mmCIF file of C-alpha atoms in Angstrom:
data_model
loop_
_atom_site.group_PDB
_atom_site.id
_atom_site.type_symbol
_atom_site.label_atom_id
_atom_site.label_comp_id
_atom_site.label_asym_id
_atom_site.label_seq_id
_atom_site.Cartn_x
_atom_site.Cartn_y
_atom_site.Cartn_z
ATOM 1 C CA UNK R 5 36.874 -10.673 -48.175
ATOM 2 C CA UNK R 6 34.798 -11.585 -45.261
ATOM 3 C CA UNK R 7 31.414 -12.386 -45.580
ATOM 4 C CA UNK R 8 28.839 -10.481 -43.257
ATOM 5 C CA UNK R 9 26.260 -11.911 -41.029
ATOM 6 C CA UNK R 10 22.725 -9.642 -39.908
ATOM 7 C CA UNK R 11 21.044 -10.627 -38.022
ATOM 8 C CA UNK R 12 17.534 -9.386 -36.319
ATOM 9 C CA UNK R 13 17.403 -8.859 -32.990
ATOM 10 C CA UNK R 14 13.707 -7.973 -31.067
ATOM 11 C CA UNK R 15 14.310 -4.471 -29.504
ATOM 12 C CA UNK R 16 13.329 -4.943 -26.138
ATOM 13 C CA UNK R 17 14.959 -3.735 -22.764
ATOM 14 C CA UNK R 18 16.375 -5.964 -20.438
ATOM 15 C CA UNK R 19 18.676 -6.110 -17.664
ATOM 16 C CA UNK R 20 21.286 -8.430 -18.290
ATOM 17 C CA UNK R 21 22.386 -9.879 -21.814
ATOM 18 C CA UNK R 22 24.504 -13.214 -23.162
ATOM 19 C CA UNK R 23 26.753 -13.694 -25.128
ATOM 20 C CA UNK R 24 26.845 -16.294 -28.010
ATOM 21 C CA UNK R 25 30.335 -16.936 -30.396
ATOM 22 C CA UNK R 26 28.668 -17.827 -33.809
ATOM 23 C CA UNK R 27 31.349 -18.742 -36.553
ATOM 24 C CA UNK R 28 31.858 -16.751 -40.229
ATOM 25 C CA UNK R 29 31.622 -19.407 -42.916
ATOM 26 C CA UNK R 30 34.203 -17.988 -45.009
ATOM 27 C CA UNK R 31 36.501 -17.876 -42.180
ATOM 28 C CA UNK R 32 37.844 -15.426 -40.250
ATOM 29 C CA UNK R 33 37.547 -14.853 -36.220
ATOM 30 C CA UNK R 34 34.382 -16.107 -34.347
ATOM 31 C CA UNK R 35 31.986 -13.210 -34.147
ATOM 32 C CA UNK R 36 30.235 -11.993 -30.619
ATOM 33 C CA UNK R 37 26.796 -11.167 -30.003
ATOM 34 C CA UNK R 38 24.921 -10.526 -27.381
ATOM 35 C CA UNK R 39 21.747 -12.399 -27.148
ATOM 36 C CA UNK R 40 18.542 -10.749 -25.048
ATOM 37 C CA UNK R 41 16.627 -12.856 -23.009
ATOM 38 C CA UNK R 42 13.234 -13.441 -23.053
ATOM 39 C CA UNK R 43 10.654 -10.957 -20.875
ATOM 40 C CA UNK R 44 7.672 -11.667 -19.301
ATOM 41 C CA UNK R 45 4.610 -9.731 -19.696
ATOM 42 C CA UNK R 46 2.952 -11.110 -16.790
ATOM 43 C CA UNK R 47 3.463 -10.062 -13.423
ATOM 44 C CA UNK R 48 5.998 -12.730 -11.604
ATOM 45 C CA UNK R 49 4.378 -14.434 -8.862
ATOM 46 C CA UNK R 50 6.044 -14.853 -5.319
ATOM 47 C CA UNK R 51 5.384 -17.777 -3.026
ATOM 48 C CA UNK R 52 6.719 -17.504 0.191
ATOM 49 C CA UNK R 53 6.121 -20.304 2.944
ATOM 50 C CA UNK R 54 3.097 -20.154 5.699
ATOM 51 C CA UNK R 55 5.389 -20.653 8.606
ATOM 52 C CA UNK R 56 6.463 -16.618 7.494
ATOM 53 C CA UNK R 57 3.061 -15.008 7.549
ATOM 54 C CA UNK R 58 2.752 -11.841 9.939
ATOM 55 C CA UNK R 59 1.174 -8.800 10.379
ATOM 56 C CA UNK R 60 0.975 -6.608 7.341
ATOM 57 C CA UNK R 61 1.614 -8.995 5.136
ATOM 58 C CA UNK R 62 -0.848 -9.829 1.744
ATOM 59 C CA UNK R 63 -1.138 -12.603 0.188
ATOM 60 C CA UNK R 64 -3.454 -14.236 -2.496
ATOM 61 C CA UNK R 65 -5.835 -16.545 -2.433
ATOM 62 C CA UNK R 66 -8.555 -16.859 -4.293
ATOM 63 C CA UNK R 67 -7.029 -14.728 -7.584
ATOM 64 C CA UNK R 68 -8.020 -12.208 -4.702
ATOM 65 C CA UNK R 69 -5.141 -10.091 -2.972
ATOM 66 C CA UNK R 70 -5.785 -10.588 1.116
ATOM 67 C CA UNK R 71 -3.866 -8.415 4.108
ATOM 68 C CA UNK R 72 -3.095 -10.582 6.894
ATOM 69 C CA UNK R 73 -4.282 -8.859 10.102
ATOM 70 C CA UNK R 74 -3.537 -11.017 12.687
ATOM 71 C CA UNK R 75 -1.840 -14.492 12.925
ATOM 72 C CA UNK R 76 -1.287 -17.047 15.206
ATOM 73 C CA UNK R 77 1.022 -20.832 15.053
ATOM 74 C CA UNK R 78 -0.241 -23.126 16.620
ATOM 75 C CA UNK R 79 1.018 -27.014 17.234
ATOM 76 C CA UNK R 80 -1.672 -28.652 19.258
ATOM 77 C CA UNK R 81 -0.939 -31.423 20.951
ATOM 78 C CA UNK R 82 -2.532 -33.754 18.151
ATOM 79 C CA UNK R 83 -2.182 -33.208 14.509
ATOM 80 C CA UNK R 84 -0.307 -31.292 11.998
ATOM 81 C CA UNK R 85 0.751 -27.708 13.207
ATOM 82 C CA UNK R 86 -1.026 -24.731 11.313
ATOM 83 C CA UNK R 87 -1.076 -21.175 10.674
ATOM 84 C CA UNK R 88 -4.381 -18.940 11.988
ATOM 85 C CA UNK R 89 -5.282 -15.910 10.406
ATOM 86 C CA UNK R 90 -7.755 -13.072 10.059
ATOM 87 C CA UNK R 91 -7.210 -11.555 6.653
ATOM 88 C CA UNK R 92 -8.898 -8.629 4.825
ATOM 89 C CA UNK R 93 -9.919 -8.739 1.244
ATOM 90 C CA UNK R 94 -8.029 -5.221 -0.183
ATOM 91 C CA UNK R 95 -10.947 -5.878 -2.794
ATOM 92 C CA UNK R 96 -14.176 -6.116 -1.479
ATOM 93 C CA UNK R 97 -13.480 -5.133 2.644
ATOM 94 C CA UNK R 98 -14.353 -8.201 3.753
ATOM 95 C CA UNK R 99 -12.937 -9.786 6.734
ATOM 96 C CA UNK R 100 -12.450 -13.878 6.917
ATOM 97 C CA UNK R 101 -10.235 -16.076 9.271
ATOM 98 C CA UNK R 102 -8.704 -18.452 7.730
ATOM 99 C CA UNK R 103 -6.089 -22.000 8.514
ATOM 100 C CA UNK R 104 -2.823 -22.454 6.589
ATOM 101 C CA UNK R 105 -1.390 -26.316 7.102
ATOM 102 C CA UNK R 106 2.365 -24.927 8.817
ATOM 103 C CA UNK R 107 5.221 -24.726 5.903
ATOM 104 C CA UNK R 108 2.222 -24.880 3.091
ATOM 105 C CA UNK R 109 2.890 -22.463 0.151
ATOM 106 C CA UNK R 110 1.040 -19.387 -0.199
ATOM 107 C CA UNK R 111 1.455 -17.098 -3.082
ATOM 108 C CA UNK R 112 2.317 -13.773 -2.387
ATOM 109 C CA UNK R 113 0.099 -10.672 -3.628
ATOM 110 C CA UNK R 114 1.982 -8.381 -5.943
ATOM 111 C CA UNK R 115 0.897 -5.340 -4.155
ATOM 112 C CA UNK R 116 2.395 -2.046 -5.347
ATOM 113 C CA UNK R 117 2.422 1.649 -3.412
ATOM 114 C CA UNK R 118 3.012 4.818 -4.716
ATOM 115 C CA UNK R 119 2.429 7.999 -3.164
ATOM 116 C CA UNK R 120 -0.503 11.061 -4.359
ATOM 117 C CA UNK R 121 -1.562 13.984 -3.075
ATOM 118 C CA UNK R 122 -5.469 14.395 -2.114
ATOM 119 C CA UNK R 123 -6.082 17.273 -3.660
ATOM 120 C CA UNK R 124 -9.913 17.290 -3.538
ATOM 121 C CA UNK R 125 -13.165 15.533 -3.668
ATOM 122 C CA UNK R 126 -15.420 15.319 -6.701
ATOM 123 C CA UNK R 127 -19.156 14.243 -5.184
ATOM 124 C CA UNK R 128 -18.663 11.067 -3.258
ATOM 125 C CA UNK R 129 -14.789 10.518 -5.404
ATOM 126 C CA UNK R 130 -11.521 11.710 -3.718
ATOM 127 C CA UNK R 131 -9.237 12.178 -6.114
ATOM 128 C CA UNK R 132 -5.695 11.972 -5.494
ATOM 129 C CA UNK R 133 -2.866 13.161 -8.003
ATOM 130 C CA UNK R 134 0.440 11.899 -8.979
ATOM 131 C CA UNK R 135 2.739 15.229 -8.479
ATOM 132 C CA UNK R 136 5.181 14.362 -11.202
ATOM 133 C CA UNK R 137 3.010 13.728 -13.865
ATOM 134 C CA UNK R 138 -0.319 15.059 -13.063
ATOM 135 C CA UNK R 139 -2.278 12.000 -13.517
ATOM 136 C CA UNK R 140 -5.410 11.678 -11.281
ATOM 137 C CA UNK R 141 -6.501 8.405 -8.880
ATOM 138 C CA UNK R 142 -9.618 7.836 -7.592
ATOM 139 C CA UNK R 143 -11.850 6.749 -4.880
ATOM 140 C CA UNK R 144 -15.140 6.116 -3.733
ATOM 141 C CA UNK R 145 -16.225 7.271 -0.279
ATOM 142 C CA UNK R 146 -16.700 3.117 0.419
ATOM 143 C CA UNK R 147 -13.101 2.645 -0.361
ATOM 144 C CA UNK R 148 -12.345 5.847 2.271
ATOM 145 C CA UNK R 149 -14.387 4.772 4.784
ATOM 146 C CA UNK R 150 -13.479 5.988 8.534
ATOM 147 C CA UNK R 151 -10.550 7.580 7.172
ATOM 148 C CA UNK R 152 -12.372 10.450 5.904
ATOM 149 C CA UNK R 153 -11.677 11.692 9.149
ATOM 150 C CA UNK R 154 -8.439 12.100 9.137
ATOM 151 C CA UNK R 155 -8.032 13.285 5.341
ATOM 152 C CA UNK R 156 -7.026 16.820 4.552
ATOM 153 C CA UNK R 157 -6.292 18.464 1.307
ATOM 154 C CA UNK R 158 -3.151 18.741 0.307
ATOM 155 C CA UNK R 159 -1.862 15.437 2.422
ATOM 156 C CA UNK R 160 0.609 12.789 0.673
ATOM 157 C CA UNK R 161 -1.130 9.367 1.373
ATOM 158 C CA UNK R 162 -0.164 6.030 -0.443
ATOM 159 C CA UNK R 163 -1.876 4.667 -2.909
ATOM 160 C CA UNK R 164 -2.295 0.646 -2.845
ATOM 161 C CA UNK R 165 -2.155 -0.793 -6.282
ATOM 162 C CA UNK R 166 -2.690 -4.762 -7.953
ATOM 163 C CA UNK R 167 -2.516 -5.628 -10.763
ATOM 164 C CA UNK R 168 -3.338 -1.895 -11.927
ATOM 165 C CA UNK R 169 -5.807 -1.647 -10.076
ATOM 166 C CA UNK R 170 -6.016 0.828 -7.053
ATOM 167 C CA UNK R 171 -7.014 -1.128 -4.065
ATOM 168 C CA UNK R 172 -6.088 0.806 -0.969
ATOM 169 C CA UNK R 173 -4.663 3.704 0.147
ATOM 170 C CA UNK R 174 -2.450 4.555 3.398
ATOM 171 C CA UNK R 175 -2.843 7.523 5.784
ATOM 172 C CA UNK R 176 0.433 9.482 7.065
ATOM 173 C CA UNK R 177 0.867 7.405 10.950
ATOM 174 C CA UNK R 178 0.665 11.221 11.938
ATOM 175 C CA UNK R 179 -1.522 14.486 10.371
ATOM 176 C CA UNK R 180 -1.664 17.600 11.673
ATOM 177 C CA UNK R 181 -5.183 19.158 12.128
ATOM 178 C CA UNK R 182 -6.689 22.602 13.478
ATOM 179 C CA UNK R 183 -9.299 22.578 16.381
ATOM 180 C CA UNK R 184 -12.196 24.528 15.262
ATOM 181 C CA UNK R 185 -14.188 24.437 18.545
ATOM 182 C CA UNK R 186 -13.464 23.127 21.928
ATOM 183 C CA UNK R 187 -16.075 21.144 24.366
ATOM 184 C CA UNK R 188 -17.338 24.679 26.177
ATOM 185 C CA UNK R 189 -18.683 23.725 29.313
ATOM 186 C CA UNK R 190 -14.685 22.469 29.746
ATOM 187 C CA UNK R 191 -11.897 25.510 30.200
ATOM 188 C CA UNK R 192 -8.725 24.886 29.537
ATOM 189 C CA UNK R 193 -5.970 25.063 32.151
ATOM 190 C CA UNK R 194 -2.677 24.017 32.458
ATOM 191 C CA UNK R 195 -1.531 23.052 35.652
ATOM 192 C CA UNK R 196 -4.220 20.785 36.131
ATOM 193 C CA UNK R 197 -4.514 17.105 34.276
ATOM 194 C CA UNK R 198 -7.627 15.616 32.204
ATOM 195 C CA UNK R 199 -8.643 15.902 28.541
ATOM 196 C CA UNK R 200 -11.818 17.393 26.942
ATOM 197 C CA UNK R 201 -13.516 16.250 23.066
ATOM 198 C CA UNK R 202 -12.507 19.115 20.492
ATOM 199 C CA UNK R 203 -13.230 18.553 17.085
ATOM 200 C CA UNK R 204 -11.021 19.276 13.927
ATOM 201 C CA UNK R 205 -11.063 20.925 10.751
ATOM 202 C CA UNK R 206 -12.001 17.614 9.210
ATOM 203 C CA UNK R 207 -14.411 16.934 11.450
ATOM 204 C CA UNK R 208 -13.037 14.125 13.576
ATOM 205 C CA UNK R 209 -13.896 14.736 17.476
ATOM 206 C CA UNK R 210 -10.449 13.897 19.447
ATOM 207 C CA UNK R 211 -9.746 14.496 23.032
ATOM 208 C CA UNK R 212 -6.981 16.958 24.146
ATOM 209 C CA UNK R 213 -5.426 17.934 27.130
ATOM 210 C CA UNK R 214 -6.666 20.853 28.635
ATOM 211 C CA UNK R 215 -4.982 23.152 27.993
ATOM 212 C CA UNK R 216 -5.679 22.510 23.787
ATOM 213 C CA UNK R 217 -7.811 25.568 22.699
ATOM 214 C CA UNK R 218 -9.701 26.508 19.911
ATOM 215 C CA UNK R 219 -7.346 27.893 16.793
ATOM 216 C CA UNK R 220 -4.637 25.702 17.265
ATOM 217 C CA UNK R 221 -3.210 22.652 15.774
ATOM 218 C CA UNK R 222 -1.944 19.465 17.364
ATOM 219 C CA UNK R 223 -0.560 15.681 15.723
ATOM 220 C CA UNK R 224 -2.835 13.054 15.621
ATOM 221 C CA UNK R 225 -2.093 9.770 15.134
ATOM 222 C CA UNK R 226 -4.490 8.158 12.982
ATOM 223 C CA UNK R 227 -3.596 4.682 13.370
ATOM 224 C CA UNK R 228 -5.223 5.074 16.764
ATOM 225 C CA UNK R 229 -7.411 8.508 16.580
ATOM 226 C CA UNK R 230 -5.517 9.819 19.917
ATOM 227 C CA UNK R 231 -4.126 12.947 20.096
ATOM 228 C CA UNK R 232 -0.216 12.972 20.468
ATOM 229 C CA UNK R 233 1.339 16.351 21.198
ATOM 230 C CA UNK R 234 0.276 19.909 19.854
ATOM 231 C CA UNK R 235 1.850 20.912 16.535
#
């Protein structure tokens, strides 16, 4: 009877496996075993060239995550080419200008994005919920900043995570909000052009066409804070 070889392999989840053949001591066909690859416990850091920098790139500098707000490739008459950037620190909110040598290697920040629903405000904190797990994530008022004027309960937003912590959130590009008050000194007029200030349910004030009246819902572009259309 052929001998039996018993091997204890680690029970790790993996995506790819590799088979190896081991001959048995007492003869017989070789036994094929599946070798489970080792999986790192740490997040993979992806590097890319400074030439690939663009607006919205997430990079890691001095151990912190940054978002590129502006960039400019510069090739002077003398000297090496470089990339001039303006970046915002996700954690502190600080905005700085930094220059990178053209073609240099930069670590790409592993920023993950998840959709959560804004549910309510608890004191100075804004509470977002995962509708699948009902797990709550909280952001302080300082983290929300001026975005709070477009934030409405029940709105889906994208929360950004880095190293397991929430570092920022993104509003929908277009939001539907109700007009609660318009300038009483200007009457709505569908025939004439022009605009008037209107106060929305979140407290934000935007300029709307003269034909928009109190009680109506409008679409606002959160990137510019401007009126887009009637809802």
